[in-house]
CSV table of C-alpha atoms in Angstrom, one decimal:
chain,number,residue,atom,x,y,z
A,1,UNK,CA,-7.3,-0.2,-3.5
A,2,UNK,CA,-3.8,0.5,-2.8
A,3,UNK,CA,-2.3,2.0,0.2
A,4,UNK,CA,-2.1,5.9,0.7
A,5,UNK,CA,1.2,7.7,-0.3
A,6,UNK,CA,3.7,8.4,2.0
A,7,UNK,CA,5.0,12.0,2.3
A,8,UNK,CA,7.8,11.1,0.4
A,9,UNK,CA,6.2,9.1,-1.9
A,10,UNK,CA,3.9,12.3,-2.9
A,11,UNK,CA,6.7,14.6,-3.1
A,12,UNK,CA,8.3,12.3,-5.5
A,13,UNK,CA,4.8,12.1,-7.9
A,14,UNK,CA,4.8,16.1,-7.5
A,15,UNK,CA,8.5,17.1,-7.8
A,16,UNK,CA,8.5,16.3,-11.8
A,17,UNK,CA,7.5,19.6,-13.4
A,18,UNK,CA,5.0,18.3,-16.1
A,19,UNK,CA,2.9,16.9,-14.0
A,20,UNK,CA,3.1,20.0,-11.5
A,21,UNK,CA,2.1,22.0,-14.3
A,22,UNK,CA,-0.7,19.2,-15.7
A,23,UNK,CA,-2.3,19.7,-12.0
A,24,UNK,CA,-1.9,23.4,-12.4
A,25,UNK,CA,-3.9,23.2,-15.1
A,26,UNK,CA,-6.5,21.1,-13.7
A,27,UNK,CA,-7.0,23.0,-10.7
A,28,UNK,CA,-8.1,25.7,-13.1
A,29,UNK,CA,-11.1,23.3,-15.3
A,30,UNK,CA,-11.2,20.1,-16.3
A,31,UNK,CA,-9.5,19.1,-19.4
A,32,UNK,CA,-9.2,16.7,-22.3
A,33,UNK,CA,-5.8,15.0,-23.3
A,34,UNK,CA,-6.0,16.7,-26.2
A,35,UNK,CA,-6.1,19.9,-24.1
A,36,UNK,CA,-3.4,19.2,-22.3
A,37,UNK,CA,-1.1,18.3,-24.8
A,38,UNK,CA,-1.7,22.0,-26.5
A,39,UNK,CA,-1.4,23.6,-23.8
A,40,UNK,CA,1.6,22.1,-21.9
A,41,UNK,CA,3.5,21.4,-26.3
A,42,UNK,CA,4.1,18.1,-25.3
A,43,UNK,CA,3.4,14.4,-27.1
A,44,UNK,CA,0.0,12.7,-26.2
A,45,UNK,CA,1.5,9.2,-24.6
A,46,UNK,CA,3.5,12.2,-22.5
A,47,UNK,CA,0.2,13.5,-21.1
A,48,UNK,CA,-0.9,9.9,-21.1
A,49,UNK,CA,1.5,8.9,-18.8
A,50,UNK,CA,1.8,11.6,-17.0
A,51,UNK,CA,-2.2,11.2,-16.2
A,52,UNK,CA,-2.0,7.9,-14.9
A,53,UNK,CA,0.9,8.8,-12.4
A,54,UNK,CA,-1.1,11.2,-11.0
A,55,UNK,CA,-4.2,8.8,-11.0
A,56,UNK,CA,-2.3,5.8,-9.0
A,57,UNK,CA,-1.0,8.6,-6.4
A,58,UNK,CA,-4.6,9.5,-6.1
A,59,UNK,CA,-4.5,13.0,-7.0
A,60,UNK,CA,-6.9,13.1,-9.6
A,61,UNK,CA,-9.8,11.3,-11.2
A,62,UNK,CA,-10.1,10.2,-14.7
A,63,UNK,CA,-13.2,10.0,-17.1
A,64,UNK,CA,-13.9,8.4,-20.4
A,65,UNK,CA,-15.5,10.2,-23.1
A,66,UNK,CA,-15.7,8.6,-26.2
């Protein structure tokens, strides 16, 4: 397990604006890749990516379906 963020750190992870809005949207329901990318218009391995940032900084939890 790696060490929690620093306040910077976070503020880095939160200050690009896809994955403000990705966490906008997961505050609402959970959602699919697929979801996301329909929802935000942008490429899957954009989500993708996007989605494991968030996961290393801790901010959200991932589940395989499929």
């Amino acid at each position: 397990m790696s060490a929690p963020l620093s306040t910077t750190e976070l503020l880095v992870v939160l200050a690009e604006p896809t994955r403000l809005r990705i966490l906008n949207c997961l505050a609402a329901a959970p959602l699919f890749v697929s979801d996301l990318q329909a929802i935000l218009g942008v490429p899957q391995p954009t989500v993708s990516r996007h989605l494991k940032v968030l996961k290393e900084a801790g901010l959200i939890r991932g589940e395989v379906d499929g």
